[in-house]
């Protein structure tokens, strides 16, 4: 868009810039509370796509929208954030991480994607109760509990183990809505808002039995479902945030503390759930973000306010149910309003939006000869980053920084490789794959031989029976057995999957047995020359006596017989 800007637009931009207001474009959001927060900050709402410093929209950002951002502009989504926000994508990403780190990623109920994992789901059938969710719905729409999964195996659903033992307050099931700001994806910066919501179901909880599986107001805690119940109690007094079926997160924490539970430990566990979930997509998200980022002195152009839904079980273990990329900002009760308005104000303050980058941009635009902005040196970048951290610490208000924090070293193992390290691993891996291919690549003869009539053979004689005789003897020419690659020998690693893999996982993939050491010649040997047990099975050949003698490869020995 920068290149398309007319002189008139530029003049207007210049004129408004003198007012030095921070401008926000709210054309694509329906939530009034955002405008209220903006007004309280004395910022200004603008319909202009050029003048605004920030875009706030309710849906995902498209690649095109991201590309069109001017260097000083920001938007409230990351390209690719559906990888967390869509149930099937979240399932895929967390399952992948769980395979590599089974103990650390054990905070997501066992989940499968239908129809792709129908075989696994079929095997699970009969082991308990499952909650079945449409891939792309929200607010509890289309969700149901079932024991039988057969009827849904070929449909597009996400199937999850139902957590039967939730922690109950007043006999009611509830879940927590925790707000999380992803302020930067590379380097990763994650903040958790200290206030949030607890949504209660309206019917007393009874363990799932055949006759109560259909009771949505008992098993689902969605506000959209329970507010329709005659039993729903709205909270009308912000001073009493522990009343009704939608309460504040802190009131629940206080309740738990009063019951003698260790709140600090619970909060630590919740923080870990959040950071590890974001880490599961950090590679892909930062790749998408960086591939199109402006050279703009390190302005973080995307941020995202996620709603994490967390259920506590009876032992107070937090389980991640889902991540909302556009959490609802509707404000039906005064409590809702105060929490969400403060949340948005604190988010905007933490972004630390300044007019200076716009000024620099305008100066560059007005210069008689366009000057390409200088790239920052590494030293300058580090200086700027530590300056930014100090500013963030000052502007936290209701937020706490949860990444990086004192657990940074622990999280390191789940990080995708840094771009340089990733490239060298990819190259190393590709070299190994090439070597493997060279070893396995053997020319296949397809034409029937013209020379020497061969010895007549019986139709039922198989190739194995003829092993005692050389091929040359039989055919009159050199023939080589074709080798096919089995799935287990397909490329163990691709550059695309590499983007999102933690470094330790890549090592595991490359060297399944000895992943600690990347360079031992033993490992190299293992990859290049797989032991005989790992070679693909020999295809079975059958000799068919026809006018001109030929070989016919039979994929499945039984098939053609
Ligand atoms: P939606 O996006 O439609 O709200 P969720 O995955 O959040 O879908 O599920 C809706 C509700 O169902 C949750 O708020 C929670 O009360 C309940 N729920 C979801 N998954 C589980 C589960 N695995 N075990 C127990 N309850 C669950």
Coordinates of C-alpha atoms and ligand atoms in Angstrom, one line a residue:
X1 CA 0.0 0.0 0.0
X2 CA 2.9 2.3 0.7
X3 CA 3.7 2.6 -2.9
X4 CA 0.1 3.3 -3.8
X5 CA -0.2 6.3 -1.5
X6 CA -1.1 9.5 -3.3
X7 CA 0.4 12.9 -2.6
X8 CA -3.0 14.0 -1.3
X9 CA -3.1 11.2 1.1
X10 CA 0.4 11.9 2.2
X11 CA -0.4 15.5 2.9
X12 CA -3.4 14.5 4.9
X13 CA -1.3 12.0 6.9
X14 CA 1.2 14.8 7.6
X15 CA -1.5 17.2 8.8
X16 CA -3.1 14.6 11.1
X17 CA 0.2 13.5 12.3
X18 CA 0.8 17.0 13.8
X19 CA -2.1 16.3 16.3
X20 CA 0.1 13.5 17.6
X21 CA -2.8 11.2 18.5
X22 CA -2.5 7.5 18.4
X23 CA -5.1 6.3 15.9
X24 CA -6.9 3.0 15.8
X25 CA -9.0 1.5 13.1
X26 CA -12.0 -0.4 14.5
X27 CA -13.9 -0.9 11.2
X28 CA -13.7 -4.7 11.5
X29 CA -14.7 -5.3 15.1
X30 CA -18.2 -5.4 16.6
X31 CA -17.1 -4.9 20.2
X32 CA -18.0 -1.6 21.7
X33 CA -15.8 -2.1 24.7
X34 CA -12.7 -1.6 22.6
X35 CA -13.8 1.8 21.5
X36 CA -14.5 2.7 25.2
X37 CA -11.0 1.6 26.2
X38 CA -9.5 3.7 23.3
X39 CA -11.4 6.7 24.5
X40 CA -10.3 6.3 28.1
X41 CA -6.7 6.3 26.8
X42 CA -7.5 9.5 24.8
X43 CA -6.6 7.8 21.6
X44 CA -8.7 8.3 18.5
X45 CA -10.7 6.0 16.3
X46 CA -10.3 6.4 12.6
X47 CA -11.8 4.7 9.5
X48 CA -8.6 5.4 7.6
X49 CA -6.4 2.5 6.7
X50 CA -3.4 4.6 6.1
X51 CA -3.4 6.9 9.1
X52 CA -4.1 4.4 11.8
X53 CA -1.3 3.0 14.0
X54 CA -3.3 -0.1 14.9
X55 CA -6.0 -2.3 13.2
X56 CA -8.3 -4.3 15.5
X57 CA -10.3 -6.9 13.8
X58 CA -12.4 -9.9 14.9
X59 CA -11.3 -12.4 12.3
X60 CA -7.9 -13.9 11.3
X61 CA -5.5 -11.6 9.4
X62 CA -5.1 -12.6 5.8
X63 CA -1.7 -12.7 4.1
X64 CA -2.8 -9.8 1.9
X65 CA -3.8 -7.7 4.9
X66 CA -0.5 -8.4 6.6
X67 CA 1.5 -7.5 3.5
X68 CA -0.4 -4.2 3.2
X69 CA 0.6 -3.0 6.6
X70 CA 2.7 0.1 6.6
X71 CA 6.0 -0.1 8.5
X72 CA 4.6 1.8 11.5
X73 CA 1.3 -0.1 11.7
X74 CA 0.2 -3.0 13.9
X75 CA -2.6 -5.5 13.7
X76 CA -4.1 -7.7 16.5
X77 CA -3.5 -11.1 14.9
X78 CA -0.5 -13.0 13.7
X79 CA -0.6 -14.6 10.3
X80 CA -1.2 -18.3 10.9
X81 CA -2.7 -18.0 14.4
X82 CA -5.5 -20.3 13.3
X83 CA -2.9 -23.0 14.2
X84 CA -3.9 -22.4 17.8
X85 CA -7.4 -21.1 17.3
X86 CA -8.9 -24.0 15.3
X87 CA -9.6 -27.1 17.2
X88 CA -8.2 -29.5 14.6
X89 CA -5.0 -27.5 14.2
X90 CA -4.5 -27.3 17.9
X91 CA -5.0 -31.0 18.2
X92 CA -2.5 -31.7 15.4
X93 CA 0.2 -29.4 16.9
X94 CA -0.2 -30.6 20.5
X95 CA -0.3 -34.2 19.5
X96 CA 2.9 -33.7 17.6
X97 CA 4.6 -32.2 20.6
X98 CA 3.2 -34.9 23.0
X99 CA 4.8 -37.6 20.8
X100 CA 8.2 -36.0 21.4
X101 CA 7.7 -34.9 25.0
X102 CA 5.0 -37.1 26.4
X103 CA 5.4 -36.0 30.0
X104 CA 5.7 -32.2 29.4
X105 CA 2.8 -32.1 27.0
X106 CA 0.3 -34.1 29.1
X107 CA -2.0 -31.1 29.7
X108 CA -4.3 -31.6 26.8
X109 CA -7.0 -34.4 27.0
X110 CA -6.2 -37.2 24.5
X111 CA -7.6 -35.9 21.2
X112 CA -8.1 -37.2 17.7
X113 CA -9.0 -35.8 14.4
X114 CA -11.7 -37.5 12.4
X115 CA -11.8 -38.9 9.8
X116 CA -8.0 -39.0 9.6
X117 CA -7.5 -40.9 12.9
X118 CA -10.6 -43.1 12.6
X119 CA -8.6 -46.3 13.2
X120 CA -7.2 -45.1 16.5
X121 CA -10.6 -43.7 17.5
X122 CA -12.2 -47.1 16.7
X123 CA -9.7 -48.8 18.9
X124 CA -10.4 -46.4 21.8
X125 CA -14.2 -47.0 21.6
X126 CA -15.5 -48.7 24.7
X127 CA -12.9 -47.2 27.0
X128 CA -15.0 -44.3 28.4
X129 CA -16.9 -41.2 27.5
X130 CA -15.9 -39.0 24.7
X131 CA -16.7 -35.4 23.8
X132 CA -17.2 -34.8 20.1
X133 CA -16.7 -31.3 18.7
X134 CA -17.2 -29.9 15.2
X135 CA -13.8 -28.7 13.8
X136 CA -14.7 -25.1 13.4
X137 CA -17.6 -24.2 15.7
X138 CA -17.5 -22.3 19.0
X139 CA -19.7 -21.5 22.0
X140 CA -20.5 -25.1 22.5
X141 CA -22.4 -25.4 19.2
X142 CA -22.7 -28.9 17.9
X143 CA -20.8 -30.5 20.8
X144 CA -22.1 -33.7 22.3
X145 CA -21.0 -36.6 24.7
X146 CA -21.0 -40.2 23.5
X147 CA -19.7 -43.6 24.2
X148 CA -20.2 -44.8 20.7
X149 CA -18.0 -43.4 18.0
X150 CA -18.7 -45.6 15.1
X151 CA -21.3 -43.3 13.5
X152 CA -18.9 -40.4 13.3
X153 CA -15.7 -42.0 12.1
X154 CA -16.0 -40.7 8.5
X155 CA -17.1 -37.2 9.6
X156 CA -15.0 -34.1 10.3
X157 CA -14.9 -33.9 14.1
X158 CA -12.4 -33.5 16.8
X159 CA -12.9 -36.3 19.4
X160 CA -11.6 -35.9 22.9
X161 CA -11.5 -37.9 26.1
X162 CA -14.1 -36.5 28.4
X163 CA -12.6 -35.3 31.7
X164 CA -15.1 -36.9 34.1
X165 CA -13.7 -35.5 37.4
X166 CA -13.8 -31.7 37.2
X167 CA -13.2 -29.6 40.3
X168 CA -16.6 -28.4 41.5
X169 CA -17.6 -25.3 43.3
X170 CA -21.0 -25.3 44.8
X171 CA -21.5 -28.6 43.1
X172 CA -21.1 -27.0 39.7
X173 CA -18.5 -27.6 36.9
X174 CA -16.7 -24.5 35.7
X175 CA -13.9 -23.5 33.4
X176 CA -11.5 -20.6 33.3
X177 CA -11.1 -18.0 30.6
X178 CA -7.5 -16.7 30.8
X179 CA -6.4 -13.9 28.6
X180 CA -2.9 -14.1 27.1
X181 CA -1.1 -11.5 25.1
X182 CA 1.3 -12.8 22.5
X183 CA 3.3 -9.6 22.1
X184 CA 6.1 -10.9 19.9
X185 CA 6.6 -14.3 18.2
X186 CA 10.3 -13.8 17.4
X187 CA 11.8 -13.3 20.0
X188 CA 8.9 -14.9 21.9
X189 CA 7.2 -12.7 24.5
X190 CA 4.1 -13.9 26.3
X191 CA 2.1 -12.1 28.9
X192 CA -0.8 -13.4 31.0
X193 CA -3.5 -11.2 32.3
X194 CA -4.1 -11.6 36.0
X195 CA -7.8 -11.2 35.8
X196 CA -10.1 -13.4 33.8
X197 CA -13.4 -15.2 34.0
X198 CA -14.8 -18.4 35.4
X199 CA -17.8 -19.7 33.6
X200 CA -20.1 -22.1 35.5
X201 CA -22.6 -24.6 34.3
X202 CA -26.1 -24.2 35.7
X203 CA -27.0 -27.8 36.6
X204 CA -25.4 -29.7 39.5
X205 CA -22.7 -32.0 38.2
X206 CA -23.2 -35.8 38.2
X207 CA -20.6 -38.1 36.6
X208 CA -21.6 -38.9 33.0
X209 CA -24.1 -41.7 32.7
X210 CA -26.2 -42.9 29.8
X211 CA -29.2 -40.9 30.9
X212 CA -27.4 -37.6 31.5
X213 CA -25.1 -37.4 28.5
X214 CA -27.5 -35.0 26.8
X215 CA -27.6 -32.5 29.6
X216 CA -25.6 -29.6 28.1
X217 CA -26.1 -27.3 31.1
X218 CA -24.4 -29.9 33.3
X219 CA -21.5 -30.9 31.1
X220 CA -20.8 -27.7 29.2
X221 CA -19.7 -24.5 30.8
X222 CA -20.2 -22.2 27.9
X223 CA -21.9 -18.9 28.8
X224 CA -23.8 -18.9 25.5
X225 CA -25.5 -22.2 26.5
X226 CA -26.0 -21.6 30.2
X227 CA -27.3 -18.1 30.0
X228 CA -30.4 -19.5 28.4
X229 CA -31.1 -21.6 31.4
X230 CA -33.8 -20.4 33.9
X231 CA -31.3 -21.1 36.7
X232 CA -28.6 -18.8 35.3
X233 CA -27.7 -16.0 37.8
X234 CA -26.2 -12.9 36.3
X235 CA -23.6 -11.1 38.4
X236 CA -24.8 -7.5 38.8
X237 CA -22.4 -6.2 41.4
X238 CA -18.7 -5.7 40.6
X239 CA -17.9 -5.6 44.3
X240 CA -19.2 -9.2 44.6
X241 CA -17.3 -11.0 41.9
X242 CA -17.8 -14.5 43.4
X243 CA -21.5 -14.6 42.8
X244 CA -23.5 -16.0 39.9
X245 CA -22.6 -18.2 37.0
X246 CA -19.9 -16.0 35.6
X247 CA -17.4 -14.9 38.2
X248 CA -13.9 -13.4 38.2
X249 CA -10.9 -15.7 37.9
X250 CA -9.4 -14.1 41.0
X251 CA -12.5 -14.9 43.0
X252 CA -12.0 -18.6 42.1
X253 CA -8.3 -18.4 43.1
X254 CA -9.3 -16.9 46.4
X255 CA -11.9 -19.6 46.9
X256 CA -9.3 -22.3 46.2
X257 CA -6.8 -20.7 48.6
X258 CA -9.4 -20.6 51.3
X259 CA -9.9 -24.3 50.8
X260 CA -6.2 -24.7 51.5
X261 CA -4.9 -25.3 48.0
X262 CA -1.5 -24.1 46.8
X263 CA -2.4 -21.3 44.4
X264 CA 1.2 -20.5 43.5
X265 CA 1.7 -24.0 42.2
X266 CA -1.6 -23.9 40.2
X267 CA -0.6 -20.6 38.6
X268 CA 2.8 -21.9 37.7
X269 CA 1.2 -24.9 36.0
X270 CA -1.2 -22.7 34.1
X271 CA 1.6 -20.5 32.9
X272 CA 3.4 -23.6 31.7
X273 CA 0.4 -24.8 29.8
X274 CA 0.1 -21.4 28.1
X275 CA 3.8 -21.1 27.1
X276 CA 4.2 -24.7 25.9
X277 CA 1.0 -24.4 23.8
X278 CA 2.4 -21.3 22.1
X279 CA 5.7 -23.0 21.7
X280 CA 4.0 -25.7 19.7
X281 CA 3.4 -23.3 16.8
X282 CA 6.2 -20.8 17.4
X283 CA 8.3 -22.1 14.5
X284 CA 5.5 -21.9 11.9
X285 CA 4.2 -18.5 13.2
X286 CA 7.6 -16.8 13.3
X287 CA 8.4 -18.1 9.9
X288 CA 5.2 -16.6 8.5
X289 CA 5.7 -13.4 10.4
X290 CA 9.3 -12.9 9.5
X291 CA 9.0 -13.8 5.9
X292 CA 7.0 -10.6 5.2
X293 CA 8.1 -8.3 7.9
X294 CA 9.1 -4.7 7.0
X295 CA 12.5 -3.3 7.7
X296 CA 11.1 -1.0 10.4
X297 CA 13.6 -0.8 13.3
X298 CA 12.1 -3.8 15.0
X299 CA 8.5 -2.7 15.5
X300 CA 6.5 -5.6 16.5
X301 CA 3.8 -5.4 13.9
X302 CA 1.5 -8.2 15.1
X303 CA 0.2 -9.0 18.5
X304 CA -2.6 -11.3 19.6
X305 CA -4.9 -11.5 22.6
X306 CA -5.9 -15.1 23.0
X307 CA -8.5 -16.6 25.3
X308 CA -7.2 -19.9 26.9
X309 CA -10.0 -22.1 28.2
X310 CA -8.7 -24.2 31.1
X311 CA -10.5 -26.8 33.1
X312 CA -9.3 -27.8 36.6
X313 CA -9.8 -31.5 37.5
X314 CA -10.5 -32.7 41.1
X315 CA -6.8 -32.8 41.8
X316 CA -6.5 -29.2 40.6
X317 CA -4.5 -30.1 37.5
X318 CA -5.2 -27.6 34.8
X319 CA -6.2 -29.0 31.4
X320 CA -6.2 -27.0 28.2
X321 CA -9.6 -27.3 26.4
X322 CA -9.1 -24.8 23.6
X323 CA -7.6 -21.5 22.5
X324 CA -9.7 -18.7 21.2
X325 CA -8.1 -16.4 18.7
X326 CA -11.0 -13.9 19.0
X327 CA -12.2 -14.3 22.5
X328 CA -15.6 -12.7 23.0
X329 CA -15.5 -9.0 24.2
X330 CA -19.2 -8.7 24.7
X331 CA -20.1 -7.2 28.0
X332 CA -23.4 -8.5 29.3
X333 CA -22.7 -7.8 33.0
X334 CA -20.9 -5.0 34.8
X335 CA -18.2 -7.5 35.8
X336 CA -17.7 -8.5 32.2
X337 CA -17.4 -4.9 31.3
X338 CA -14.9 -3.9 33.9
X339 CA -12.6 -6.9 33.3
X340 CA -12.6 -6.6 29.5
X341 CA -12.2 -2.8 29.4
X342 CA -9.2 -3.0 31.7
X343 CA -7.8 -5.9 29.7
X344 CA -8.0 -3.9 26.5
X345 CA -6.6 -0.8 28.0
X346 CA -3.7 -2.6 29.5
X347 CA -3.0 -4.4 26.3
X348 CA -2.9 -1.2 24.3
X349 CA -0.6 0.4 26.9
X350 CA 1.7 -2.6 26.9
X351 CA 2.1 -2.3 23.1
X352 CA 3.8 1.1 23.7
X353 CA 2.7 2.6 20.4
X354 CA 4.6 5.7 19.5
X355 CA 4.4 8.4 16.8
X356 CA 8.1 8.4 16.0
X357 CA 8.1 5.5 13.5
X358 CA 5.3 7.2 11.6
X359 CA 7.3 10.4 11.6
X360 CA 10.4 8.6 10.2
X361 CA 8.3 7.0 7.6
X362 CA 6.8 10.4 6.5
X363 CA 10.2 11.9 6.3
X364 CA 11.5 9.1 4.1
X365 CA 8.5 9.5 1.9
X366 CA 8.9 13.2 1.5
X367 CA 12.6 13.0 0.8
X368 CA 13.3 14.0 -2.9
X369 CA 15.1 10.7 -3.4
X370 CA 13.7 7.7 -1.6
X371 CA 16.2 6.5 1.0
X372 CA 16.0 2.9 1.9
X373 CA 16.1 2.7 5.7
X374 CA 19.4 1.4 7.1
X375 CA 19.4 -2.1 8.5
X376 CA 20.0 -2.2 12.3
X377 CA 23.2 -3.8 13.4
X378 CA 23.1 -6.8 15.8
X379 CA 24.4 -4.5 18.5
X380 CA 21.7 -1.9 17.9
X381 CA 19.1 -4.7 17.9
X382 CA 20.2 -6.0 21.2
X383 CA 20.2 -2.5 22.7
X384 CA 16.7 -1.9 21.4
X385 CA 15.5 -5.2 22.7
X386 CA 16.7 -4.5 26.3
X387 CA 15.2 -1.0 26.1
X388 CA 11.9 -2.6 25.1
X389 CA 12.0 -5.0 28.0
X390 CA 12.5 -2.2 30.4
X391 CA 9.5 -0.3 28.9
X392 CA 7.4 -3.5 29.1
X393 CA 8.2 -4.0 32.8
X394 CA 7.0 -0.5 33.4
X395 CA 3.8 -0.9 31.5
X396 CA 2.6 -4.2 32.8
X397 CA -0.4 -3.0 34.8
X398 CA -2.6 -6.1 35.1
X399 CA -0.2 -8.3 33.1
X400 CA 2.6 -10.6 34.2
X401 CA 5.3 -11.7 31.8
X402 CA 5.3 -15.5 31.5
X403 CA 7.9 -15.8 28.7
X404 CA 10.7 -15.2 29.1
X405 CA 10.7 -15.8 32.9
X406 CA 12.7 -17.8 35.4
X407 CA 11.7 -21.0 33.6
X408 CA 13.4 -20.0 30.4
X409 CA 16.0 -22.7 30.5
X410 CA 13.3 -25.4 30.9
X411 CA 11.3 -24.1 27.9
X412 CA 14.4 -24.1 25.8
X413 CA 14.0 -27.8 24.9
X414 CA 10.6 -27.1 23.2
X415 CA 11.9 -24.2 21.1
X416 CA 12.1 -24.7 17.3
X417 CA 15.7 -24.4 16.1
X418 CA 17.0 -20.9 15.4
X419 CA 16.9 -20.1 11.6
X420 CA 20.6 -20.5 11.1
X421 CA 20.8 -23.7 13.1
X422 CA 17.7 -25.0 11.3
X423 CA 19.2 -24.3 7.9
X424 CA 22.3 -26.2 8.7
X425 CA 20.3 -29.1 10.1
X426 CA 18.2 -29.2 7.0
X427 CA 21.2 -29.2 4.8
X428 CA 22.8 -32.0 6.8
X429 CA 19.7 -34.0 6.7
X430 CA 19.2 -33.5 2.9
X431 CA 22.8 -34.7 2.3
X432 CA 22.0 -37.8 4.3
X433 CA 18.8 -38.4 2.4
X434 CA 20.7 -37.9 -0.9
X435 CA 23.3 -40.5 0.1
X436 CA 20.5 -42.9 1.2
X437 CA 18.8 -42.4 -2.2
X438 CA 22.1 -43.1 -4.0
X439 CA 22.5 -46.3 -2.2
X440 CA 19.0 -47.5 -2.9
X441 CA 18.7 -46.2 -6.4
X442 CA 19.1 -49.1 -8.7
X443 CA 18.1 -49.0 -12.3
X444 CA 15.1 -51.0 -13.3
X445 CA 14.9 -53.0 -16.5
X446 CA 11.5 -52.9 -18.0
X447 CA 11.9 -54.1 -21.6
X448 CA 11.7 -57.8 -22.3
X449 CA 15.0 -59.2 -23.5
X450 CA 15.3 -59.9 -27.2
X451 CA 18.1 -62.4 -27.2
X452 CA 18.4 -66.1 -26.4
X453 CA 15.2 -68.0 -25.8
X454 CA 15.1 -68.8 -22.2
X455 CA 14.6 -72.1 -20.5
X456 CA 10.9 -72.8 -20.3
X457 CA 9.5 -72.5 -16.8
X458 CA 6.3 -73.7 -15.2
X459 CA 3.7 -70.9 -14.7
X460 CA 3.6 -71.5 -10.9
X461 CA 7.3 -71.2 -10.4
X462 CA 8.1 -68.2 -8.3
X463 CA 11.2 -66.1 -8.3
X464 CA 12.3 -67.4 -5.0
X465 CA 12.3 -71.0 -6.3
X466 CA 14.6 -69.9 -9.0
X467 CA 17.1 -68.2 -6.7
X468 CA 19.6 -71.0 -7.3
X469 CA 19.9 -69.9 -10.9
X470 CA 21.4 -66.6 -11.8
X471 CA 19.2 -64.0 -13.5
X472 CA 21.6 -63.9 -16.4
X473 CA 21.2 -67.6 -16.9
X474 CA 17.4 -67.2 -17.1
X475 CA 17.0 -64.1 -19.1
X476 CA 20.2 -63.9 -21.1
X477 CA 21.0 -60.4 -19.8
X478 CA 21.8 -58.5 -16.7
X479 CA 18.6 -57.6 -14.8
X480 CA 18.6 -55.8 -11.5
X481 CA 16.0 -56.2 -8.8
X482 CA 14.0 -52.9 -8.3
X483 CA 13.9 -51.7 -4.8
X484 CA 11.0 -49.7 -3.5
X485 CA 11.1 -47.4 -0.5
X486 CA 8.8 -48.4 2.3
X487 CA 7.0 -45.7 4.3
X488 CA 9.3 -46.1 7.2
X489 CA 12.2 -45.3 4.9
X490 CA 10.6 -42.2 3.3
X491 CA 12.4 -39.0 3.9
X492 CA 12.5 -38.9 7.7
X493 CA 12.6 -35.1 7.7
X494 CA 11.6 -32.2 5.4
X495 CA 12.4 -28.6 5.5
X496 CA 8.7 -27.7 6.1
X497 CA 8.4 -29.9 9.2
X498 CA 11.8 -28.6 10.3
X499 CA 10.4 -25.1 10.8
X500 CA 8.3 -26.2 13.7
X501 CA 10.5 -28.7 15.3
X502 CA 12.3 -28.2 18.5
X503 CA 16.0 -28.9 18.0
X504 CA 16.0 -31.9 20.3
X505 CA 13.2 -33.5 18.3
X506 CA 15.1 -33.1 15.1
X507 CA 18.0 -34.8 16.6
X508 CA 15.7 -37.6 17.6
X509 CA 14.3 -37.9 14.1
X510 CA 17.7 -37.9 12.4
X511 CA 19.3 -40.3 14.9
X512 CA 16.5 -42.3 16.4
X513 CA 18.8 -44.3 18.6
X514 CA 21.6 -41.9 19.4
X515 CA 20.1 -38.5 19.2
X516 CA 22.5 -37.0 21.7
X517 CA 25.4 -36.9 19.2
X518 CA 24.8 -35.4 15.8
X519 CA 28.2 -36.2 14.3
X520 CA 29.3 -39.6 15.2
X521 CA 30.4 -41.7 12.2
X522 CA 28.3 -44.5 13.6
X523 CA 25.2 -42.5 13.2
X524 CA 26.1 -41.5 9.7
X525 CA 26.7 -45.2 8.9
X526 CA 23.4 -46.2 10.3
X527 CA 21.5 -43.8 8.0
X528 CA 23.4 -44.4 4.9
X529 CA 23.6 -48.1 5.1
X530 CA 20.5 -49.4 6.9
X531 CA 20.9 -52.8 8.4
X532 CA 19.3 -55.7 6.3
X533 CA 16.3 -55.7 8.6
X534 CA 15.5 -52.2 7.5
X535 CA 15.7 -52.9 3.8
X536 CA 12.5 -53.0 1.9
X537 CA 11.1 -56.5 1.3
X538 CA 12.1 -58.1 -1.9
X539 CA 9.4 -58.0 -4.5
X540 CA 8.2 -61.4 -5.7
X541 CA 8.6 -62.3 -9.3
X542 CA 6.8 -64.8 -11.4
X543 CA 7.9 -66.1 -14.7
X544 CA 5.2 -66.0 -17.4
X545 CA 5.8 -68.1 -20.5
X546 CA 4.6 -65.9 -23.4
X547 CA 5.9 -65.6 -26.9
X548 CA 8.7 -63.3 -25.9
X549 CA 10.0 -64.0 -22.4
X550 CA 9.3 -61.4 -19.7
X551 CA 9.3 -60.6 -16.1
X552 CA 6.2 -59.5 -14.3
X553 CA 6.4 -57.9 -10.9
X554 CA 3.7 -58.9 -8.6
X555 CA 3.1 -56.4 -5.9
X556 CA 1.1 -58.7 -3.8
X557 CA 1.8 -62.3 -4.2
X558 CA -1.8 -63.3 -3.8
X559 CA -3.4 -60.6 -5.9
X560 CA -2.9 -62.0 -9.3
X561 CA -3.2 -65.6 -8.5
Ligands
LIG1 P1 -16.4 -24.4 22.2 O1 -15.3 -23.7 21.4 O2 -17.6 -24.7 21.4 O3 -16.7 -23.6 23.4 P2 -14.9 -26.2 23.9 O4 -13.8 -27.1 23.5 O5 -14.4 -25.0 24.7 O6 -15.7 -25.8 22.6 O7 -15.9 -27.0 24.7 C1 -17.1 -26.5 25.3 C2 -17.3 -26.9 26.7 O8 -17.3 -28.3 26.9 C3 -16.1 -26.4 27.6 O9 -16.3 -25.1 28.0 C4 -16.2 -27.4 28.7 O10 -17.1 -27.1 29.7 C5 -16.7 -28.7 28.0 N1 -15.5 -29.5 27.6 C6 -14.8 -29.4 26.5 N2 -13.9 -30.4 26.4 C7 -14.0 -31.1 27.5 C8 -13.3 -32.3 28.0 N3 -12.4 -32.9 27.3 N4 -13.7 -32.8 29.2 C9 -14.7 -32.2 29.9 N5 -15.4 -31.1 29.5 C10 -15.1 -30.6 28.3

